[in-house]
Short mmCIF file of C-alpha atoms in Angstrom, two decimals:
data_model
loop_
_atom_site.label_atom_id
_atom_site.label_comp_id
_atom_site.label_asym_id
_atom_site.label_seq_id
_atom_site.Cartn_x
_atom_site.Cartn_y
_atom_site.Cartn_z
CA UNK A 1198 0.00 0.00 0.00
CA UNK A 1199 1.70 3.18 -1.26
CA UNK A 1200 1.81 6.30 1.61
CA UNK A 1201 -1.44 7.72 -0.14
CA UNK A 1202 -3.34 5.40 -0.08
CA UNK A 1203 -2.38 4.55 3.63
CA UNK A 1204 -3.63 8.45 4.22
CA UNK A 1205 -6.80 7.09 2.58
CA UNK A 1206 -7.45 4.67 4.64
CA UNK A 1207 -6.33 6.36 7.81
CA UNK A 1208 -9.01 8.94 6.82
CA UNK A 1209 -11.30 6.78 6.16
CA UNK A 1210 -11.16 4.98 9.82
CA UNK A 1211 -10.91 8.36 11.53
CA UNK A 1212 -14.39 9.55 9.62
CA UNK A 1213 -16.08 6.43 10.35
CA UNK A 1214 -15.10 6.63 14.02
CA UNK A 1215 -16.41 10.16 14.47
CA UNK A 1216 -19.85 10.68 16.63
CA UNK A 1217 -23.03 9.78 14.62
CA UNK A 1218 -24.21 13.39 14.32
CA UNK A 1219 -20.56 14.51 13.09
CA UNK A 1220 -20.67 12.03 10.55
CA UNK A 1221 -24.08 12.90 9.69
CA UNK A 1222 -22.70 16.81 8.94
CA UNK A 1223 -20.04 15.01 6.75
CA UNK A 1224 -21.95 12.94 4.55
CA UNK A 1225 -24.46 15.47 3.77
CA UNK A 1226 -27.91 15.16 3.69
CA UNK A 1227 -30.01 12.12 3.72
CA UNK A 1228 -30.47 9.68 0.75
CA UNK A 1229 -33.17 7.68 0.31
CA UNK A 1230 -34.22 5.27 -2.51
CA UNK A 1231 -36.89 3.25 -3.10
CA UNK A 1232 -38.02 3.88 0.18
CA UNK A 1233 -35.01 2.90 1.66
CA UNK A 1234 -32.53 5.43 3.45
CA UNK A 1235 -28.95 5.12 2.83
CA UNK A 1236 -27.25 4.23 6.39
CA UNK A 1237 -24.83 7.80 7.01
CA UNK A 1238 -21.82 5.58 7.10
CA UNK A 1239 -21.83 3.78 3.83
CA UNK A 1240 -22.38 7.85 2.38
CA UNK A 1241 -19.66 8.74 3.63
CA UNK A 1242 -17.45 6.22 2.74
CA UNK A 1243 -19.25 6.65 -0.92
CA UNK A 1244 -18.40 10.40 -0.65
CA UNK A 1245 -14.97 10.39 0.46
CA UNK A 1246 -14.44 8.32 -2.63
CA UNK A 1247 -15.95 10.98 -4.69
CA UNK A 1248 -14.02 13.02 -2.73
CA UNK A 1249 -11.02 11.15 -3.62
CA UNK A 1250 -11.78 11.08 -7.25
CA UNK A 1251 -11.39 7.23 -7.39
CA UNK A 1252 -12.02 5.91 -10.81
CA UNK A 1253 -15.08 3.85 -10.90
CA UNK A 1254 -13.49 0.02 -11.88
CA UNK A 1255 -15.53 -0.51 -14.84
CA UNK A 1256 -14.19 2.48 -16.19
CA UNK A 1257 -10.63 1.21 -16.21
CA UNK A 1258 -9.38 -1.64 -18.32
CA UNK A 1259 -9.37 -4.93 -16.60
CA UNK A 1260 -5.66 -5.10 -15.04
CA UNK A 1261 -5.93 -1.22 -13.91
CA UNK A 1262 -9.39 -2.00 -12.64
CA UNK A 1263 -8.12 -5.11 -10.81
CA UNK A 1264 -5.47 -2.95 -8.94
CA UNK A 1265 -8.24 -0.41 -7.74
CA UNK A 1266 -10.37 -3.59 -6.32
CA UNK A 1267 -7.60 -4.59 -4.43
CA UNK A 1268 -7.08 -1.00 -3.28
CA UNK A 1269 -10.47 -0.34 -2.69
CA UNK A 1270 -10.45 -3.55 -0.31
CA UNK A 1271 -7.78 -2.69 1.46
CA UNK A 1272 -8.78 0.67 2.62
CA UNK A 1273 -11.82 -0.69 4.75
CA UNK A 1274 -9.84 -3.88 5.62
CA UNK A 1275 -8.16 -2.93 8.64
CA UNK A 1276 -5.77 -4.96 10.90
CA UNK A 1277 -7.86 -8.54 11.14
CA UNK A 1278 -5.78 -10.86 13.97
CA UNK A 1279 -6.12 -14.88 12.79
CA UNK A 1280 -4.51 -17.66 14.37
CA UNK A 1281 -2.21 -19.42 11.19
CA UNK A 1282 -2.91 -18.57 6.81
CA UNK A 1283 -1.07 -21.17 5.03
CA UNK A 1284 -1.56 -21.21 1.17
CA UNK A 1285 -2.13 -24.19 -0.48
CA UNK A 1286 -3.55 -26.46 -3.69
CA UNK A 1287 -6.90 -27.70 -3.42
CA UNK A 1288 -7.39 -30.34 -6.09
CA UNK A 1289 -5.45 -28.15 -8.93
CA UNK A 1290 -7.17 -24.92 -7.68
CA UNK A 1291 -4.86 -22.28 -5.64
CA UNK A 1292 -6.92 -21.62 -1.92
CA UNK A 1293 -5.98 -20.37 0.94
CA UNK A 1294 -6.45 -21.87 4.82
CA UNK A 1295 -7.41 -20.02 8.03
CA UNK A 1296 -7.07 -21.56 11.40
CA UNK A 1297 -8.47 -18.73 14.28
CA UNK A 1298 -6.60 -18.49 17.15
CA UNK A 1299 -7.71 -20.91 19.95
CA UNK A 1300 -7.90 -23.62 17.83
CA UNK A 1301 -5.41 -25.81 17.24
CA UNK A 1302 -3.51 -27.50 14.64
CA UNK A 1303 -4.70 -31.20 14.62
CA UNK A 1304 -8.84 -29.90 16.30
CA UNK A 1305 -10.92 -30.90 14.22
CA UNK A 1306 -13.46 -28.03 13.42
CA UNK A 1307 -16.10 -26.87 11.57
CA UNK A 1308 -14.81 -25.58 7.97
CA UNK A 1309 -16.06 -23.02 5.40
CA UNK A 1310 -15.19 -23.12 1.72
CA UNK A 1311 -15.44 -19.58 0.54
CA UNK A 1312 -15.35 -17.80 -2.79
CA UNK A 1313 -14.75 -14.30 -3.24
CA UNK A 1314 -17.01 -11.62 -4.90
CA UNK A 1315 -15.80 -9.68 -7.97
CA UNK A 1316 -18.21 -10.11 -10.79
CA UNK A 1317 -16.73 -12.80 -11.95
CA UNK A 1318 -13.63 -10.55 -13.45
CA UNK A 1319 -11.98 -9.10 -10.22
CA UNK A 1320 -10.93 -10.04 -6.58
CA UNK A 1321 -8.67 -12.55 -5.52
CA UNK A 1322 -7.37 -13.73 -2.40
CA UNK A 1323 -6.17 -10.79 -1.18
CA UNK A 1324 -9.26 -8.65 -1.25
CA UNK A 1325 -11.40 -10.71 0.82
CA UNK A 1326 -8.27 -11.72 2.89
CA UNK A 1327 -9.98 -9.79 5.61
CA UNK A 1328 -13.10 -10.75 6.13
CA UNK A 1329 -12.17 -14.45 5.80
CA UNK A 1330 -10.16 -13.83 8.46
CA UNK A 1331 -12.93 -12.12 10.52
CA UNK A 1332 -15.46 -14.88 9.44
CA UNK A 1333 -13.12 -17.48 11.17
CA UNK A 1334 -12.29 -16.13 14.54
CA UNK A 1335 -15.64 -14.92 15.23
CA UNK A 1336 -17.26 -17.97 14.15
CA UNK A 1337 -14.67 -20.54 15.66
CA UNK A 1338 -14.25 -22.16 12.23
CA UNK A 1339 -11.76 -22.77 9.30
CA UNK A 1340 -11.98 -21.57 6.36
CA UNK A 1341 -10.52 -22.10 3.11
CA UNK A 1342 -10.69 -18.70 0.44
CA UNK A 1343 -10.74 -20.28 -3.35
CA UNK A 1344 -8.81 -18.62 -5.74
CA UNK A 1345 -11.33 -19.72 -8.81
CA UNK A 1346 -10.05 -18.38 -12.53
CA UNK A 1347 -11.25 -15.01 -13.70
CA UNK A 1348 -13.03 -13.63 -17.23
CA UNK A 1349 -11.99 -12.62 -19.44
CA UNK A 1350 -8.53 -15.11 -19.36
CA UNK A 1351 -11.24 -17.81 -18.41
CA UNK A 1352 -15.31 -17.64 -18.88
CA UNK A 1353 -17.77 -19.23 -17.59
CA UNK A 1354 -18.05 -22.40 -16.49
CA UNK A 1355 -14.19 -21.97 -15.50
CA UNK A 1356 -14.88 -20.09 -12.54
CA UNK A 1357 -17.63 -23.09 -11.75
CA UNK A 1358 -15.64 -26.03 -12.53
CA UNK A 1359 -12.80 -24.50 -10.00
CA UNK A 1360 -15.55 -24.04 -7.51
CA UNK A 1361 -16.87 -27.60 -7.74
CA UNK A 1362 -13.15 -29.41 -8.12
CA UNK A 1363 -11.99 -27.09 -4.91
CA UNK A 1364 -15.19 -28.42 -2.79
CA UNK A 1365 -14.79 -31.70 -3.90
CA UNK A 1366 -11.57 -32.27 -2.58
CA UNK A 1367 -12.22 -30.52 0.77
CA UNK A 1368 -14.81 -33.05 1.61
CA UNK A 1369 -12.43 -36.04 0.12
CA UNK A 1370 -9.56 -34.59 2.06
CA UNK A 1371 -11.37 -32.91 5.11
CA UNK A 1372 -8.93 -35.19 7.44
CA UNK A 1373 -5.66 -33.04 6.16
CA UNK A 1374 -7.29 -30.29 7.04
CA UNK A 1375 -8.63 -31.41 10.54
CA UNK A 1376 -12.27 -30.48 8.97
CA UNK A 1377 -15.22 -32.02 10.59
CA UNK A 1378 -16.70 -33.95 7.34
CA UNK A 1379 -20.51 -33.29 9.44
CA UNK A 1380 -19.54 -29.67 9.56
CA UNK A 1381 -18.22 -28.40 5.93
CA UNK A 1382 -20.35 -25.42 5.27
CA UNK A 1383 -20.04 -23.39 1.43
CA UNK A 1384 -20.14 -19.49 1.13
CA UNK A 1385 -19.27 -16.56 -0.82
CA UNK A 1386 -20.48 -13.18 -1.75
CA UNK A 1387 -21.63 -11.87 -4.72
CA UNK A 1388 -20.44 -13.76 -7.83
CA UNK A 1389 -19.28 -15.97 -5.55
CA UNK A 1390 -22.45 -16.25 -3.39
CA UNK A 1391 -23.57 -17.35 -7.12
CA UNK A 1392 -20.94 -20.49 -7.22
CA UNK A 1393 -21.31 -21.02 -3.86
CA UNK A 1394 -24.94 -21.26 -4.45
CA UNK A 1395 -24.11 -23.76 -7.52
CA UNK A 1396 -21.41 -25.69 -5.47
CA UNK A 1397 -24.42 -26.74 -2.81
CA UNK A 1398 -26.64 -27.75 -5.96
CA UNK A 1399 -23.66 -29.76 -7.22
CA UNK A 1400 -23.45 -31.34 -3.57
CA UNK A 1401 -27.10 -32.63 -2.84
CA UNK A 1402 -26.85 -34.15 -6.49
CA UNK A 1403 -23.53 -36.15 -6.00
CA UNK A 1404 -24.43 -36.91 -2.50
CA UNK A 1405 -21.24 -35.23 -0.99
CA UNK A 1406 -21.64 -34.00 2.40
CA UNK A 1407 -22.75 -29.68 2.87
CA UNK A 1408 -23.61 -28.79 6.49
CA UNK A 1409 -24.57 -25.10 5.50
CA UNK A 1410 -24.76 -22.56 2.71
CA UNK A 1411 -23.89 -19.30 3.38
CA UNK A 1412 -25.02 -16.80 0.67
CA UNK A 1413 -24.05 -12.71 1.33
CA UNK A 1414 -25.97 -10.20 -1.86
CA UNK A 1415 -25.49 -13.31 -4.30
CA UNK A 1416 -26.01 -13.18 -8.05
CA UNK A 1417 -29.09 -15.73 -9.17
CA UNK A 1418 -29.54 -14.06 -12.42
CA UNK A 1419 -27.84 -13.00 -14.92
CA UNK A 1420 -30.99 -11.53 -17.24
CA UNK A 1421 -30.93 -8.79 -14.73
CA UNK A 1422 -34.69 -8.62 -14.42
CA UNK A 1423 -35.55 -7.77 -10.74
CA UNK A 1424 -36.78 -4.37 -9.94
CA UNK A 1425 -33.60 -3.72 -7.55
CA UNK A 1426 -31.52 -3.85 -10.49
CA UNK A 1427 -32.75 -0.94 -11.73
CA UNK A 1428 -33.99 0.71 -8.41
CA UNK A 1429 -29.99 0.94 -7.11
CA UNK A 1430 -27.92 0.29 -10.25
CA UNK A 1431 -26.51 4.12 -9.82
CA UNK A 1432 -24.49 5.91 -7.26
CA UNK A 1433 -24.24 3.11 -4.98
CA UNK A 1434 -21.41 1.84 -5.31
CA UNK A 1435 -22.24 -1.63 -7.25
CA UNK A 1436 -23.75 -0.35 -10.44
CA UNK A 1437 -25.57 -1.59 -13.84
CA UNK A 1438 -21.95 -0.76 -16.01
CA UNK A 1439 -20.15 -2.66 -13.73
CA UNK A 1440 -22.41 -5.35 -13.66
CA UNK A 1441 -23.32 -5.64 -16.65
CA UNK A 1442 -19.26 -5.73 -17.56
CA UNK A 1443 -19.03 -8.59 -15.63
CA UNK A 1444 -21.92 -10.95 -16.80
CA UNK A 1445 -21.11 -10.06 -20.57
CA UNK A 1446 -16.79 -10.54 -20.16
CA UNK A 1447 -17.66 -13.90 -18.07
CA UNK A 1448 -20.45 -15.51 -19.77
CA UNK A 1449 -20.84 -13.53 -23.19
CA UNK A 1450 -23.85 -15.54 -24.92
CA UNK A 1451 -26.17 -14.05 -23.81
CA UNK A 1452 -28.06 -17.19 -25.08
CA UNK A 1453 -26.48 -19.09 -21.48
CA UNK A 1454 -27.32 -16.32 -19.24
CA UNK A 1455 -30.84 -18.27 -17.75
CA UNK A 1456 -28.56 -21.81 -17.98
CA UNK A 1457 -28.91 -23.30 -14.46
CA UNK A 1458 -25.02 -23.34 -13.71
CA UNK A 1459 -25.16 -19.43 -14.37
CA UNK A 1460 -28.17 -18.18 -12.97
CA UNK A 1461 -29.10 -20.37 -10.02
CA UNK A 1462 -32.65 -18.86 -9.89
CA UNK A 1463 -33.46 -21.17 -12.93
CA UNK A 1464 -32.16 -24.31 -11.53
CA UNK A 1465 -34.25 -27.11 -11.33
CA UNK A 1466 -33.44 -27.45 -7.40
CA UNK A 1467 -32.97 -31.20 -6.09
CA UNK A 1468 -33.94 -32.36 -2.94
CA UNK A 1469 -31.47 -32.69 0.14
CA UNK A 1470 -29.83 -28.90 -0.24
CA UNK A 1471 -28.03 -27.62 2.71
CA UNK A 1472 -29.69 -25.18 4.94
CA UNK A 1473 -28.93 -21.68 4.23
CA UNK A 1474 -28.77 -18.02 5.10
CA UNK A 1475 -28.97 -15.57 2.52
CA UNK A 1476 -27.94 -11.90 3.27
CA UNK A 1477 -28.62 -8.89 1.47
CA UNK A 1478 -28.18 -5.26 1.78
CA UNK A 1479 -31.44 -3.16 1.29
CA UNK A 1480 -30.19 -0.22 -1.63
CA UNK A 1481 -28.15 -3.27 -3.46
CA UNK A 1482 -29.06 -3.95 -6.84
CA UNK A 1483 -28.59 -7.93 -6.39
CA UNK A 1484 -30.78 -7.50 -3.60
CA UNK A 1485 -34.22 -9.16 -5.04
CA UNK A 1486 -32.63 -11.90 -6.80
CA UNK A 1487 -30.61 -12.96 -3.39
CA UNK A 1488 -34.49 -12.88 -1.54
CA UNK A 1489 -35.91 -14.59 -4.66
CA UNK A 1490 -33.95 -17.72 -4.17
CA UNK A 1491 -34.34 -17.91 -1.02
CA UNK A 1492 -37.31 -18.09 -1.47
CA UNK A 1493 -36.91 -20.82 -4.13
CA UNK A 1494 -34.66 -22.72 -1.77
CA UNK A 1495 -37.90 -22.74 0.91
CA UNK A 1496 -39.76 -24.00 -2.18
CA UNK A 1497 -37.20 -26.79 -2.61
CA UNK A 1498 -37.84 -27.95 0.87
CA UNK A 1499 -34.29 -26.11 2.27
CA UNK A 1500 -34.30 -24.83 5.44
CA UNK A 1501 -33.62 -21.14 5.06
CA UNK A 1502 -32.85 -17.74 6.69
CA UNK A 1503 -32.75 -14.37 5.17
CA UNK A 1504 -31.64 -11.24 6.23
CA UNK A 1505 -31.41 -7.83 5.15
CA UNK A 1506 -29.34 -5.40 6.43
CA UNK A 1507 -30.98 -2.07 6.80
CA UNK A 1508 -29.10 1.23 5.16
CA UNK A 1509 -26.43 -0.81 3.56
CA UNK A 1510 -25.04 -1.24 0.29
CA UNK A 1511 -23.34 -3.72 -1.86
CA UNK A 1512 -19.57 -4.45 -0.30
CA UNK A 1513 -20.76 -4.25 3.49
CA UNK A 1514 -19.16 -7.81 3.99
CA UNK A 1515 -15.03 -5.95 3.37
CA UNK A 1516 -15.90 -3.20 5.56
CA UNK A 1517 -14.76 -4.76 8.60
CA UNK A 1518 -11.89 -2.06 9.21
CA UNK A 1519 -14.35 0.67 9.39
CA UNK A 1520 -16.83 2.30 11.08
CA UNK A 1521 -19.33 0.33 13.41
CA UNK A 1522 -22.28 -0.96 10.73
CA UNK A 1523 -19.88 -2.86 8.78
CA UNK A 1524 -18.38 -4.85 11.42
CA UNK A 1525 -22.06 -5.43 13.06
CA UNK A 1526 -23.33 -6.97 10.06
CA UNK A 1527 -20.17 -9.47 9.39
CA UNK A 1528 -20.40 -10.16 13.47
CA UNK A 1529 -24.24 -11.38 12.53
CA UNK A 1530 -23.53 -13.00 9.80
CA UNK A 1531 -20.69 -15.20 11.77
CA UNK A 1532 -22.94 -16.01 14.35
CA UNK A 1533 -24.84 -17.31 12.32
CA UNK A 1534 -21.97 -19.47 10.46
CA UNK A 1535 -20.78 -20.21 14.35
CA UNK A 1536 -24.31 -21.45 14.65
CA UNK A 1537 -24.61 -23.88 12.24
CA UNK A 1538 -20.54 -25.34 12.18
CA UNK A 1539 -19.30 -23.97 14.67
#
């Protein structure tokens, strides 16, 4: 991180940890759309980028726009303690292993395989390094990041057939990694809330063992028709461009975009699915589609909870560094992980 962009995030903690009514003065006056009012610190975090005249990331080509995720995510990442990280190769597909502290190295545990949001063109290991660390010591689990393949180097179903091979092995080799077989749970946000959604399919249909799903904003279809779409798709951070950059550089037949192992909303859902808790954030364009399955997985005979968080937008889950709403909502949404594998 270069000195100005450690500035950045300095300022950035130091506004967010100013009194409510200060921070109120700061972000200016109240937003609200479609009846829902933007929470005052996700404004100001979305005005000191303005502020900072940081490119938006579909704006930039792919490799600049890659660096500004990662920059982006490291500004509200903050300084997240974890017991061990090793790095390692699960089943041909590069992931990375958190242990929280506490636990040691031969316990067997509850373990979540997560998958990093992105839109399916950006993110990496690195950007949600933080809140995979957060996710584990608060929930007393482990949890192994997947570093799936990218569009536009590899399209769609790459970034599914990674997802699939990686869980796959973790049940086959949950011993090495001193993983309760009973208690392997999948997750992910955002595109990967979408393969982690298709990774439980995959699992009640080959019979392998999936204690939990654990689905944050998740994309369940790619025709972009929900109302939310439209409703938030500007000025909130996660908008139609970038969105619709992602669908058409990962999966660009438009022709696939209602195939089941792209939009999970059209799957065909079979019996035995994990439980699951689906989370959105109320002025998030993905936020429909994530309640919509939910729904679907009720339908489907899945035991499932949903929750949306009030005020907040899309990329609440890497705002653990900052402010107080961020780190609420990831502490809710561990308990809830803790709950089920812990």
């Amino acid at each position: 991180m270069s000195l100005l962009e450690r500035a950045r995030a300095v300022a950035a903690r130091a506004a967010l940890a100013l009194p409510h009514p200060v921070q109120r003065m700061l972000a200016g006056r109240p937003v609200r759309r479609g009846g829902e009012l933007l929470g005052v610190e996700p404004q100001l975090l979305l005005r000191l980028q303005r502020i900072g005249r940081e490119p938006a990331i579909e704006s930039l080509p792919i490799p600049e726009g890659r660096l500004a995720t990662a920059r982006q995510a490291a500004l509200v990442a903050g300084d997240q303690p974890i017991g061990s990280v090793r790095d390692l190769d699960a089943g041909g597909v590069p992931a990375r292993l958190y242990v929280p502290r506490g636990l040691a190295a031969s316990e067997a545990s509850g373990l979540l395989v997560y998958f990093h949001g992105g839109g399916f063109v950006y993110g990496d290991l690195e950007t949600h390094d933080a809140v995979c660390r957060v996710l584990a010591e608060q929930a007393g689990v482990r949890v192994l990041a997947v570093d799936y393949r990218l569009a536009p180097e590899a399209p769609w179903p790459a970034a599914v057939d990674d997802a699939v091979a990686a869980y796959r092995w973790v049940v086959e080799h949950a011993d090495e990694l001193a993983a309760d077989p009973g208690r392997i749970a999948v997750g992910g946000d955002s595109a990967g809330g979408n393969l982690a959604a298709l990774v439980a399919i995959a699992a009640a249909r080959a019979g392998w063992r999936c204690a939990f799903q654990l689905l944050v904003y998740p994309v369940t279809d790619m025709t972009a028709s929900m109302e939310s779409r439209r409703t938030f798709g500007t000025g909130l951070f996660l908008t139609t461009r970038f969105m619709d950059l992602g669908r058409d550089t990962y999966v660009p037949d438009r022709g696939s975009w209602t195939d089941p192992r792209v939009s999970p909303l059209f799957a065909e859902l079979p019996e035995g699915l994990a439980p699951a808790y689906v989370a959105t954030a109320a002025l998030d364009p993905l936020r429909d589609e994530g309640e919509a399955y939910a729904a679907r997985l009720a339908e489907a005979g899945a035991k499932v909870e949903t929750r949306c968080f009030g005020g907040q937008i899309h990329g609440f889950v890497n705002m653990v560094g900052v402010g107080r709403s961020g780190p609420a909502a990831v502490a809710e949404i561990a308990a809830a992980l803790r709950a089920a594998i812990g």
